[in-house]
Coordinates of C-alpha atoms and ligand atoms in Angstrom, one line a residue:
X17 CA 25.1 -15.7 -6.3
X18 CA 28.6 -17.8 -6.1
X19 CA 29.6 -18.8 -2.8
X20 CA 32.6 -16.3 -3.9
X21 CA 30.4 -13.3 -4.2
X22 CA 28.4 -14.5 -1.2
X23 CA 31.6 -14.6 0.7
X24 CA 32.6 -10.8 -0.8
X25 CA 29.4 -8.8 0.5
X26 CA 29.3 -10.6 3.9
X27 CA 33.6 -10.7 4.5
X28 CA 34.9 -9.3 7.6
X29 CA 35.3 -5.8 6.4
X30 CA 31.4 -6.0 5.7
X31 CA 28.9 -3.3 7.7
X32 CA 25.6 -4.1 7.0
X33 CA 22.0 -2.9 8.7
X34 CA 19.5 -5.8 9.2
X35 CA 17.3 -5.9 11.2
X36 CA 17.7 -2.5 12.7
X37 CA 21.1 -3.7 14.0
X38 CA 24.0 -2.2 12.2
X39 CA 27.1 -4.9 12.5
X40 CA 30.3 -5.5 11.0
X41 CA 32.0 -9.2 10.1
X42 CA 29.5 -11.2 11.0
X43 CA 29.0 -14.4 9.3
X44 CA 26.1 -13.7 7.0
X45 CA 24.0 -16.5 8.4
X46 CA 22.9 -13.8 10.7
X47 CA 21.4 -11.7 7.6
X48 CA 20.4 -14.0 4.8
X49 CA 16.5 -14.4 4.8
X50 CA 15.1 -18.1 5.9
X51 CA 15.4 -20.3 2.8
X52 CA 11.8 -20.0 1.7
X53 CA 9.5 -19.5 -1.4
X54 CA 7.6 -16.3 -2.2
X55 CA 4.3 -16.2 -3.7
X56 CA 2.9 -13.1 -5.2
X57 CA -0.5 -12.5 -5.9
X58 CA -1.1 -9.7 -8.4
X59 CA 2.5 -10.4 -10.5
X60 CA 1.6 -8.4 -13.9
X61 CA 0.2 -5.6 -11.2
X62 CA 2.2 -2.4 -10.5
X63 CA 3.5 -3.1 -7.3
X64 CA 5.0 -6.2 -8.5
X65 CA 7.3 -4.2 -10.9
X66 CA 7.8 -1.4 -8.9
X67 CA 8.5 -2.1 -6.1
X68 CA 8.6 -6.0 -4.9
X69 CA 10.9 -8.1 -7.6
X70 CA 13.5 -4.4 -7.9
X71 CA 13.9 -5.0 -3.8
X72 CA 14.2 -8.5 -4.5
X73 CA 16.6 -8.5 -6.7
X74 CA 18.8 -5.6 -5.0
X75 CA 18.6 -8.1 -1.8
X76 CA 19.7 -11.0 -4.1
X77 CA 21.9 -8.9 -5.5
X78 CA 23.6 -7.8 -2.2
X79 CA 23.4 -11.6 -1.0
X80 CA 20.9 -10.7 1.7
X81 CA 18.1 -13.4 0.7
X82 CA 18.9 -17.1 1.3
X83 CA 20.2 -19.1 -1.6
X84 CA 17.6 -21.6 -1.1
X85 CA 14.9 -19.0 -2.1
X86 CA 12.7 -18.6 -5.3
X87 CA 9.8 -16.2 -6.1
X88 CA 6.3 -17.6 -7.8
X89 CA 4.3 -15.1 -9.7
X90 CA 0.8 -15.5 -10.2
X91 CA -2.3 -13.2 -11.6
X92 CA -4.7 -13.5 -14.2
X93 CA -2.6 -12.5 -16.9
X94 CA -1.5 -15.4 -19.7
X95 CA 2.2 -15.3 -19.2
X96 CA 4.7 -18.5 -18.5
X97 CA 8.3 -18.1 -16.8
X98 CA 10.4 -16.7 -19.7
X99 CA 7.8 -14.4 -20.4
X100 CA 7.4 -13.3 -16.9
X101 CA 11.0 -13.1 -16.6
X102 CA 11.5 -10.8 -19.4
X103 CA 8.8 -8.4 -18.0
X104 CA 10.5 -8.3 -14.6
X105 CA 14.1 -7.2 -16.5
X106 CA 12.2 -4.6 -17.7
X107 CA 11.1 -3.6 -14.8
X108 CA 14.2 -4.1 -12.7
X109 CA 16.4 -2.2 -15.9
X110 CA 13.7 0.7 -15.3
X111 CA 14.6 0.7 -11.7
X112 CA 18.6 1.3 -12.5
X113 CA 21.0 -0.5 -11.0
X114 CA 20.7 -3.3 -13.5
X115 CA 23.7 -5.8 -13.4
X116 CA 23.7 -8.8 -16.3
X117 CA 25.3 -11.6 -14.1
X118 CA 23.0 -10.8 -10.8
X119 CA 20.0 -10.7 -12.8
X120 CA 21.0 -13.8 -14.5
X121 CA 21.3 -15.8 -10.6
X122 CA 18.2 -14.2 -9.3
X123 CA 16.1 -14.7 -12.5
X124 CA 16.9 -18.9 -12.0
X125 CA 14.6 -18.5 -9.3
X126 CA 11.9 -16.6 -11.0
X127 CA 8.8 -18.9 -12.0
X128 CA 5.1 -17.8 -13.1
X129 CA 1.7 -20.0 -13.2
X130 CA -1.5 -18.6 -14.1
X131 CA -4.5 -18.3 -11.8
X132 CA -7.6 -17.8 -14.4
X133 CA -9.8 -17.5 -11.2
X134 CA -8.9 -16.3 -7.5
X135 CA -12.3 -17.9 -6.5
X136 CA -11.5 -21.0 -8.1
X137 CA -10.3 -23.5 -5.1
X138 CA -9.0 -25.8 -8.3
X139 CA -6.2 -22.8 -9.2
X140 CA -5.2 -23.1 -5.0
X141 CA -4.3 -26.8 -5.5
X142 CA -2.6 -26.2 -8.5
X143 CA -0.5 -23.3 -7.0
X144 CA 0.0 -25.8 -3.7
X145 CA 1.0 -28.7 -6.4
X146 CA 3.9 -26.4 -7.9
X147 CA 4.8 -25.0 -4.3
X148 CA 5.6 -28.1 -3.4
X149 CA 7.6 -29.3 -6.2
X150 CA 9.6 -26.0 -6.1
X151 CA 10.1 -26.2 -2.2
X152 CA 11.6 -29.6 -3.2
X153 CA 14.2 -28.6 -5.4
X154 CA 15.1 -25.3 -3.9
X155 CA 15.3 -26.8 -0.7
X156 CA 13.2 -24.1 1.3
X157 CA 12.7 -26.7 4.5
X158 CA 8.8 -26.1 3.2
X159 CA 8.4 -22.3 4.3
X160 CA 6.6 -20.6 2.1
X161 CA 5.7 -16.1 2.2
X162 CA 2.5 -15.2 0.1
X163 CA 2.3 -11.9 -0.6
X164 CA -0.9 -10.6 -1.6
X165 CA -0.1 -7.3 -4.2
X166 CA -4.0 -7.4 -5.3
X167 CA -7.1 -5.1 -5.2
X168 CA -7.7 -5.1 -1.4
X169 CA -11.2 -6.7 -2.4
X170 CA -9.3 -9.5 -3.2
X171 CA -7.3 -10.5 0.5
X172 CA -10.3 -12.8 2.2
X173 CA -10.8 -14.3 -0.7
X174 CA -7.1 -15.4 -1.1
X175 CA -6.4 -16.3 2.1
X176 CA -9.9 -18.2 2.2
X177 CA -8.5 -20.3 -0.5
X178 CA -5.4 -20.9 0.7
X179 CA -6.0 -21.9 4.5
X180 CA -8.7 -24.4 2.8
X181 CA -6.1 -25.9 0.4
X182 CA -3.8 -26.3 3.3
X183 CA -1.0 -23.4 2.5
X184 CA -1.6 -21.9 6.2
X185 CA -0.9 -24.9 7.8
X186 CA 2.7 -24.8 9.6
X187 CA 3.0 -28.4 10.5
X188 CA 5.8 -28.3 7.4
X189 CA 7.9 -25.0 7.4
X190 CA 6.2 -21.8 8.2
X191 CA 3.6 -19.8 6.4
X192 CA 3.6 -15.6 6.5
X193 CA 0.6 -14.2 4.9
X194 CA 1.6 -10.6 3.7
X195 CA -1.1 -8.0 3.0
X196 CA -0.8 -4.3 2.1
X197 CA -2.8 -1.9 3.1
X198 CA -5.4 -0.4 2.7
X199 CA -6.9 -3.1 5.9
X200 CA -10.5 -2.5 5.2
X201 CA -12.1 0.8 4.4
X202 CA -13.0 1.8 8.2
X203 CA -13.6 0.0 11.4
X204 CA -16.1 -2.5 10.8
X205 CA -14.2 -3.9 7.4
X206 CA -11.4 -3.8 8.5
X207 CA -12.6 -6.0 12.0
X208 CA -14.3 -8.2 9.2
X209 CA -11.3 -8.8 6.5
X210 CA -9.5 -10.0 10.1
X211 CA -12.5 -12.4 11.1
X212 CA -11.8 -13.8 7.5
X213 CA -8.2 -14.2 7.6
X214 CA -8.1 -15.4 11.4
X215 CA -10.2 -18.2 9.9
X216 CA -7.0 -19.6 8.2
X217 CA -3.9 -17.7 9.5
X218 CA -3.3 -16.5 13.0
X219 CA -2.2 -13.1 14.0
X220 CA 1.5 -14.4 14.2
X221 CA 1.5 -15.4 10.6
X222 CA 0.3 -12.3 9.0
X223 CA 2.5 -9.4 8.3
X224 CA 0.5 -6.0 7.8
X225 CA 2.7 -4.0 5.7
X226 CA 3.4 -0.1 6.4
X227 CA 6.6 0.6 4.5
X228 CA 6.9 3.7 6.0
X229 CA 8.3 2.2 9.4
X230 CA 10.7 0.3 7.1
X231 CA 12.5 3.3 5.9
X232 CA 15.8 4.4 8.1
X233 CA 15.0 7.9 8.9
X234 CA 11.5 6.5 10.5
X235 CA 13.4 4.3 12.8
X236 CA 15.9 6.7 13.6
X237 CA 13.5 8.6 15.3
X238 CA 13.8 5.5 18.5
X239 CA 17.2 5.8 17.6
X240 CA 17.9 8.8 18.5
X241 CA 15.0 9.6 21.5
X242 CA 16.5 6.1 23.3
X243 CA 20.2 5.9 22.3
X244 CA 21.2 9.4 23.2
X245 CA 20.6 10.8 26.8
X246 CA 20.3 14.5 25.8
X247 CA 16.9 14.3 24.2
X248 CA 14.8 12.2 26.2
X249 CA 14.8 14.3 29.6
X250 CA 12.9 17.3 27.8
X251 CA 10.9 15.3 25.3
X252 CA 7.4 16.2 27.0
X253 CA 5.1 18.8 28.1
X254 CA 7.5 20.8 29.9
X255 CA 9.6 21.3 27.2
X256 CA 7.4 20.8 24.0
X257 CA 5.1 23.5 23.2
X258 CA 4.1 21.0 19.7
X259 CA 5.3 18.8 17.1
X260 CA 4.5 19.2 13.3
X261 CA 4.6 15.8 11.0
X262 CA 4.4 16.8 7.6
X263 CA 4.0 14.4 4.4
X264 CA 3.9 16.2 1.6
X265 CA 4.1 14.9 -2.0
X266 CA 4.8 16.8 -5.5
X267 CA 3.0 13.9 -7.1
X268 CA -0.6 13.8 -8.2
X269 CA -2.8 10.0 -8.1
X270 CA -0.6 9.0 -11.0
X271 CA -2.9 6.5 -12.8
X272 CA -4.7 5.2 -9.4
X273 CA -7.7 7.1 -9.7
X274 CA -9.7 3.6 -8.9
X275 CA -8.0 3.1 -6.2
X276 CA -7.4 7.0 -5.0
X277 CA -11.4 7.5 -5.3
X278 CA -12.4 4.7 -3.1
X279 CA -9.2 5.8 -0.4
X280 CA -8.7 9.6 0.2
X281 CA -5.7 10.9 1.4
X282 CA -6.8 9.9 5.4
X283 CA -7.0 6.8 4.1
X284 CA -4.1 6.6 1.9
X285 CA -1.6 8.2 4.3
X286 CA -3.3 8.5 7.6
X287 CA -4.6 5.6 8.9
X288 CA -1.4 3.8 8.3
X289 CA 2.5 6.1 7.8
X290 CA 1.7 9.1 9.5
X291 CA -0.2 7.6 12.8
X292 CA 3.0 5.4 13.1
X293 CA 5.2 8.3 12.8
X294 CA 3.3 9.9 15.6
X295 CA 3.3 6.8 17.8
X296 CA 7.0 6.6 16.9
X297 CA 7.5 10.3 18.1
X298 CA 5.3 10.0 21.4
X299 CA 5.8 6.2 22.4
X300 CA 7.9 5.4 25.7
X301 CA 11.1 3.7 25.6
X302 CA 10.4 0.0 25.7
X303 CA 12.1 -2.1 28.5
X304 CA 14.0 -4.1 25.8
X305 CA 14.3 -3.0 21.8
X306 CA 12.4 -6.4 20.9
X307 CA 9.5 -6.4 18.4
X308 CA 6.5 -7.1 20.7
X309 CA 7.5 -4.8 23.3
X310 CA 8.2 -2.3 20.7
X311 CA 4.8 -2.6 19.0
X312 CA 3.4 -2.7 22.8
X313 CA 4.5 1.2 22.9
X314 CA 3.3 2.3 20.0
X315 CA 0.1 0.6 20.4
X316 CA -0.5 2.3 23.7
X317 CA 0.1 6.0 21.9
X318 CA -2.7 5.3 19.3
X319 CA -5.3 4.0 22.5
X320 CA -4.1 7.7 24.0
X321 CA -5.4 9.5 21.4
X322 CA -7.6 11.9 21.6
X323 CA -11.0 11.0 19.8
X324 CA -12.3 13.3 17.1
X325 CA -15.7 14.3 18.0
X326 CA -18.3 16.1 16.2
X327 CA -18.0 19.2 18.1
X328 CA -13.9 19.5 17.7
X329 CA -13.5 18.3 14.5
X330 CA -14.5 21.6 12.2
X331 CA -11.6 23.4 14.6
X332 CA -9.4 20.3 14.4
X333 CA -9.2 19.0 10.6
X334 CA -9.4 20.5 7.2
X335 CA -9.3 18.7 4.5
X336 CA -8.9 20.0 0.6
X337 CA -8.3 18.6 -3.2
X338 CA -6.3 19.7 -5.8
X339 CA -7.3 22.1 -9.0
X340 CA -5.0 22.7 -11.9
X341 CA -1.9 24.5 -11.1
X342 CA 1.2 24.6 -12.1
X343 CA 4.6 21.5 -9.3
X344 CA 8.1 22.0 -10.7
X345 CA 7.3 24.2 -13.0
X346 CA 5.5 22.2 -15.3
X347 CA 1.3 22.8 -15.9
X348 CA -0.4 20.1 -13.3
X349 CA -4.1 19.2 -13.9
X350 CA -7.1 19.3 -10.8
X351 CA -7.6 16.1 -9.5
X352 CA -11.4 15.7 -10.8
X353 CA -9.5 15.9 -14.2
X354 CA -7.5 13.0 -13.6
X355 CA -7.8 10.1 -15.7
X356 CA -10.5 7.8 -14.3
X357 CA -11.8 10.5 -11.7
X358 CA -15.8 11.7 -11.7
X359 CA -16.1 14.9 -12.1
X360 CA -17.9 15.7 -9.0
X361 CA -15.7 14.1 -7.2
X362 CA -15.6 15.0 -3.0
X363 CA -12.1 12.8 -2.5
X364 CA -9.9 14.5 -0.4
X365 CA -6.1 14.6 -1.3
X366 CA -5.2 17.0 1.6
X367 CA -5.9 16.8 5.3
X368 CA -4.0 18.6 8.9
X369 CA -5.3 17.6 11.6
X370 CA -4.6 18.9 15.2
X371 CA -4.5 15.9 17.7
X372 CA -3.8 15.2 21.3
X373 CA -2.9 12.8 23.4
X374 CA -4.4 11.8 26.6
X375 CA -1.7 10.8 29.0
X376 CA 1.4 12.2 31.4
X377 CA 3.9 13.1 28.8
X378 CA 2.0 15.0 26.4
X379 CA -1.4 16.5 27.7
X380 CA -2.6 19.7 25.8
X381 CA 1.0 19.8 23.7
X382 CA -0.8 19.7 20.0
X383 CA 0.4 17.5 17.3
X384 CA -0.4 19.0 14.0
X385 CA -0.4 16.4 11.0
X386 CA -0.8 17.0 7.7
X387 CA 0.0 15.5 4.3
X388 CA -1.0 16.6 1.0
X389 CA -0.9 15.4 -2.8
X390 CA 0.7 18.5 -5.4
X391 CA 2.5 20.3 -2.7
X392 CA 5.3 22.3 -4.3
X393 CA 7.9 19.4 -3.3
X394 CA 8.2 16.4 -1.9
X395 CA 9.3 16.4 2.0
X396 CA 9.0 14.1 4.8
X397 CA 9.8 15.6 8.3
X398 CA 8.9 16.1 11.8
X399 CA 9.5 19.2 13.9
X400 CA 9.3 19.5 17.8
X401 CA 9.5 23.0 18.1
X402 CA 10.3 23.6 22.1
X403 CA 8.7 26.1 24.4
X404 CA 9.2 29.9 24.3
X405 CA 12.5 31.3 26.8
X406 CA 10.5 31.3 30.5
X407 CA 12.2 34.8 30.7
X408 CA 13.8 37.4 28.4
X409 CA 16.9 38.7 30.4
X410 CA 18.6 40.0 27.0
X411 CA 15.7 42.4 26.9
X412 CA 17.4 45.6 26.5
X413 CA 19.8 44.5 24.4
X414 CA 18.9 42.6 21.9
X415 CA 16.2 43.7 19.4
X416 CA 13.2 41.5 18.1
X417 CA 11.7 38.4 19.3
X418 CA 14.1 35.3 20.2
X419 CA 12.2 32.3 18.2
X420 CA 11.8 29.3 20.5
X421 CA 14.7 26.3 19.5
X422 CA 13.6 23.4 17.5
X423 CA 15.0 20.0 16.3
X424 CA 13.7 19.1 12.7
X425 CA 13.5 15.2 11.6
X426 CA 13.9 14.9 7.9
X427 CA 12.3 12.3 6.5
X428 CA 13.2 12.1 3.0
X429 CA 14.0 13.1 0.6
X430 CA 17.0 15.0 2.1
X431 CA 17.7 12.9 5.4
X432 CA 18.9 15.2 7.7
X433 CA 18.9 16.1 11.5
X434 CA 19.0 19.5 12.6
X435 CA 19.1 21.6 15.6
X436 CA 17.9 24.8 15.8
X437 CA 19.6 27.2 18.3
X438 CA 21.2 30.9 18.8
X439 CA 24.3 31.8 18.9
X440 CA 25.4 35.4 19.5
X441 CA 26.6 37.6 16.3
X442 CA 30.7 38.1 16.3
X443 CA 31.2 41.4 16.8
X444 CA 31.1 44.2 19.4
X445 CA 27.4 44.5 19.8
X446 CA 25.3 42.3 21.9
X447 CA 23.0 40.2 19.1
X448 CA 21.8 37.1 18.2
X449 CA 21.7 34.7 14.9
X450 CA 20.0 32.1 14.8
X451 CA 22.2 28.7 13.8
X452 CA 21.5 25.1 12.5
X453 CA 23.8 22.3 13.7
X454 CA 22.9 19.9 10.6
X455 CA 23.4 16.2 10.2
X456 CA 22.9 14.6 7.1
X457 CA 22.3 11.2 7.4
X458 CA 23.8 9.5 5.0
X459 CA 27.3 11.2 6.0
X460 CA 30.4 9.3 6.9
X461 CA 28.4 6.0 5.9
X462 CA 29.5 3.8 2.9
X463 CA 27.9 0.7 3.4
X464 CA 24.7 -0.9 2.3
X465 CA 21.7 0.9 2.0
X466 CA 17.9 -1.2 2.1
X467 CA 15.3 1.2 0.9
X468 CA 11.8 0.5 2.8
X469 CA 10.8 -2.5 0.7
X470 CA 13.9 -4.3 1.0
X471 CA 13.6 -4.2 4.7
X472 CA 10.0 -4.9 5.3
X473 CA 10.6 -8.1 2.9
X474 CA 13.5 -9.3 4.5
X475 CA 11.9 -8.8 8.0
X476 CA 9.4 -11.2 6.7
X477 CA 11.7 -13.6 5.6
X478 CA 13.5 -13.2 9.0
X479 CA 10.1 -13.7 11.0
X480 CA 10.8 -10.2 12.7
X481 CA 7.6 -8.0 13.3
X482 CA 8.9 -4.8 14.2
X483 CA 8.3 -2.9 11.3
X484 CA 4.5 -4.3 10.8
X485 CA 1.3 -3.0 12.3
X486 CA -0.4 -5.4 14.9
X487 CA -4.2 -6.2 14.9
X488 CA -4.8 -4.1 18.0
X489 CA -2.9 -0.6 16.2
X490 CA -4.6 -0.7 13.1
X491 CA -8.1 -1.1 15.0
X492 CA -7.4 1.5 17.0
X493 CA -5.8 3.4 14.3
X494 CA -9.3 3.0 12.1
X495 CA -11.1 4.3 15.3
X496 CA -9.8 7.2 15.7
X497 CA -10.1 7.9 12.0
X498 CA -13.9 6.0 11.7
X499 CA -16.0 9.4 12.1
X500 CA -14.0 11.7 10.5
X501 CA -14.0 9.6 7.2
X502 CA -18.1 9.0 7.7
X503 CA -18.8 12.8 7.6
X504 CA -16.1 13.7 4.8
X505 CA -17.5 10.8 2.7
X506 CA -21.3 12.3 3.5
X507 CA -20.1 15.8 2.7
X508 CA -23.3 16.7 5.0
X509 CA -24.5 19.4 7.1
X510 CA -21.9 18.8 10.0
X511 CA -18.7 17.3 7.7
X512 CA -15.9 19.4 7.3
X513 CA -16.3 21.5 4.1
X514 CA -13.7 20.3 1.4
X515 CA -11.4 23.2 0.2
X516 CA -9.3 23.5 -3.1
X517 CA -5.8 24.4 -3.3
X518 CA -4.0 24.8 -6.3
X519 CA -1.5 22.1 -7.8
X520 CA 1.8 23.5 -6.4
X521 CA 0.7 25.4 -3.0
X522 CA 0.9 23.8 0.3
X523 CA -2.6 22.9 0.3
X524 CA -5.7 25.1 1.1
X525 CA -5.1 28.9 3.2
X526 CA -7.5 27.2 6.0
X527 CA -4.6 24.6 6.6
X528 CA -2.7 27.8 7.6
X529 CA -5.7 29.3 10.2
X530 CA -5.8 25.6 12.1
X531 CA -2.3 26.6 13.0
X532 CA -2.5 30.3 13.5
X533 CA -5.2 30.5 15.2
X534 CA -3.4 28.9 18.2
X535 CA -0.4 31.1 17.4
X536 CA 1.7 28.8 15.5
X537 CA 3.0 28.8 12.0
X538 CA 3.8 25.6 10.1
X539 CA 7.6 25.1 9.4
X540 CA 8.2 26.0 5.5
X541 CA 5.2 28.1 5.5
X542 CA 6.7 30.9 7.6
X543 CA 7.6 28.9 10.3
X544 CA 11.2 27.9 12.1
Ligands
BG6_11 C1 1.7 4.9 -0.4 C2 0.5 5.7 -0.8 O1 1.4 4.1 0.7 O2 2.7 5.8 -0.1 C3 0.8 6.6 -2.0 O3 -0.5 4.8 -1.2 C4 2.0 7.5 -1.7 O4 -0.3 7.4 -2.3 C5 3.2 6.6 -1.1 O5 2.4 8.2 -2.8 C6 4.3 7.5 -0.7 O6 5.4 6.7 -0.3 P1 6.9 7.2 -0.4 O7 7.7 6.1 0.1 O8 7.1 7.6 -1.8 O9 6.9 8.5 0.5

């Protein structure tokens, strides 16, 4: 980018949201990313072209990343930097947005080297030898971000390698080790991938990716329960008679089946986005709006939970998969004939779940979770549906039941904000509507959007942990989940039975009962 167009996105009239602080005319010092070097593990894999070089680019693009900055590819795959390069395009035309002249400044800084074998500690030195040479002559200061897009089974290896050739070390510019999940496959793995990487990096220099706490609408929900005074007064038991977080996808397991088998949806979604929604939606207001404190209070939601225990858990989780059906009006296989998938297959790719938490605020007020693969649309969104009137004083005059209020959290796709209330009818008779007051997010806001990528990166280049999971919340978040995923995974005597739901319905009818039979519907099924 030319110190012109550098100048152009940052210039006084600039707004733009980094690092969950929303300023305008700053000098952009403040937002660029730390000069540093990127490497990513797994290059030629999916996430690679999906996902990491499009938010790269859009960030170069927008002149968010530092211009002493440059990305080093590496995987198995035979490819050198032009070749590389030209995948990449592809990938970032694919992605839309394409523009010729900020493709050709970030693609300068786009360089590829082949490692034949993750295991072989010759490959590290080689990778350390062009690290160095590159650090040199982009001028990084020696900080250096590895990002590990691989097969999970491939992080303690990597980071094995790289601590013994000397890439952890921070006595030259800092080193951020970056892993997506899945962290292990349950408690003890995921305890034993740590052991291995605590070997090399410490807990400060790795950055857990959840890029669900990356996306706006996710941290609008502190937003909005600690910058407004209206809401946080009646946000607990008193008021609260349950929250609903749904996360519900149209899409199937793509091509993933590999992956999907050995995860589950309690893996895939569970463990990781949703729990952090819910400590998001329960967590007291920190003292200060500062990373660790931040983390502190969503860590302490997670150790409240209630543990799921044999006896509970048949009335407390149901979990289904996918047959043939028909999402968006186009015919949609059954999971077990997905490409890649046995045919016997016990995977789940639905769960709810009905969890408490043990402390002041929220004793006995249910959270109901669920999320789902094939549901008839995609839709992110929490409700906190309030308690029933104490006392119905319009009882003789107005007909029918009045619905408690609620205020609904829209995720995504449609980020919105709404209130649920009543209003009375115009008119000469006494009755009641009931009315939304609606916010959509995006309105009256023209500056610069960072999808959930974008930010998570750039908070790595920044050295801000907000938006990543800590040590301590992902243990507790695989012990909370440990048993549950032992007995689905047994499919014994005692495991909840998995049900089938149809591509295209909102997962199995016994997702419904969990609900009802405590006198609740779920929102979109018949509820508010
Ligand atoms: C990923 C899961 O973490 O999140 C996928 O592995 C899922 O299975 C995806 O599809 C959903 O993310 P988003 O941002 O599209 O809601």
């Amino acid at each position: 980018m030319t110190d012109e167009k550098h100048r152009e996105y940052h210039g006084p009239a600039a707004t733009i949201t980094v690092g969950n602080v929303e300023t305008t005319g700053q000098p952009c010092e403040e937002f660029c990313s730390e000069p540093c070097g990127m490497v990513i593990f797994g290059a030629s894999g999916d996430l690679a072209k999906r996902k990491l070089i499009p938010s790269l680019y859009r960030l170069s693009k927008n002149g968010l990343v530092s211009k002493n900055f440059f990305v080093l590819g590496t995987s198995r795959a035979k490819m050198d930097d032009e070749s590389f390069r030209s995948a990449m395009e592809k990938a970032v035309r694919e992605d839309g947005g394409f523009d010729a002249a900020a493709w050709a400044e970030f693609s300068k800084r786009i360089f590829y080297t082949t490692a034949d074998d993750l295991a072989d500690g010759a490959s590290y030195d080689r990778l350390k030898a062009i690290l160095e040479g590159k650090n040199m002559e982009f001028g990084t200061l020696g900080n250096r971000m590895f990002y590990l897009a691989t097969p999970p089974s491939a992080y303690a290896e990597i980071a094995d390698k790289l601590g013994m050739a000397g890439m952890s070390d921070e006595s030259n510019g800092w080193s951020r080790l970056v892993i997506e999940k899945p962290f292990g496959r349950d408690l003890k793995s995921a305890l034993e991938l740590n052991e291995t990487l605590y070997k090399n990096f410490k807990e400060e220099q790795i950055y857990r990716i959840d890029h669900y706490l990356g996306k706006d609408t996710v941290q609008n929900i502190l937003m909005l329960r600690f910058a407004n005074t209206i809401f946080e007064p009646i946000w607990n038991r008193r008021y609260i008679d349950h929250v609903q977080i749904t996360v519900a996808e149209s899409i199937g397991i793509e091509k993933r089946a590999g992956y999907y088998e050995e995860a589950g949806i309690l893996r895939d979604m569970f463990q990781n986005h949703i729990l952090q929604i819910l400590a998001l939606v329960a967590m007291e207001p920190p003292a200060v709006y500062e990373s660790e404190l931040v983390r502190d209070e969503r860590v302490k939601v997670l150790r409240a939970l209630r543990p799921l225990s044999m006896d509970t858990m048949r009335g407390s989780l149901v979990v289904g998969q996918y047959t043939a059906g028909e999402v968006d009006g186009k015919p949609a296989v059954g999971y077990r004939d997905e490409e890649g998938v046995p045919k016997d297959s016990v995977t789940p790719t639905f769960a709810a779940m009905k969890v408490f938490i043990d402390n002041w605020r929220w004793q006995d007020v249910p959270f109901y979770i669920r999320s789902g693969k094939r549901f008839p649309k995609k839709h992110s969104e929490i409700l906190i549906q309030f308690k029933p009137l104490p006392h119905r004083m319009f009882k003789d005059t107005v007909y029918g039941e009045i619905g408690p209020n609620a205020l609904i959290l829209m995720i995504q796709p449609d980020e919105r904000v709404q209130l649920k209330f009543h209003t009375k009818n115009p008119g000469s008779r006494v009755n009641l509507r009931d009315v939304i007051m609606d916010f959509s997010y995006k309105q009256g806001y023209a500056g610069l959007l960072l999808d959930a990528y974008e930010r998570v990166i750039l908070d790595c280049m920044l050295g801000d942990k907000m938006l990543f999971v800590r040590e301590d919340g992902m243990r507790l978040c695989w012990s909370f989940l440990t048993e549950a995923l032992e007995l689905i995974g047994e499919q014994g005597p005692s495991s909840p039975e998995l049900l089938f739901y149809g591509a295209g319905s909102p997962g199995p009818i016994e997702s419904d009962f969990l609900i009802q039979l405590d006198g609740r519907l779920w929102r979109n099924n018949g509820g508010i």
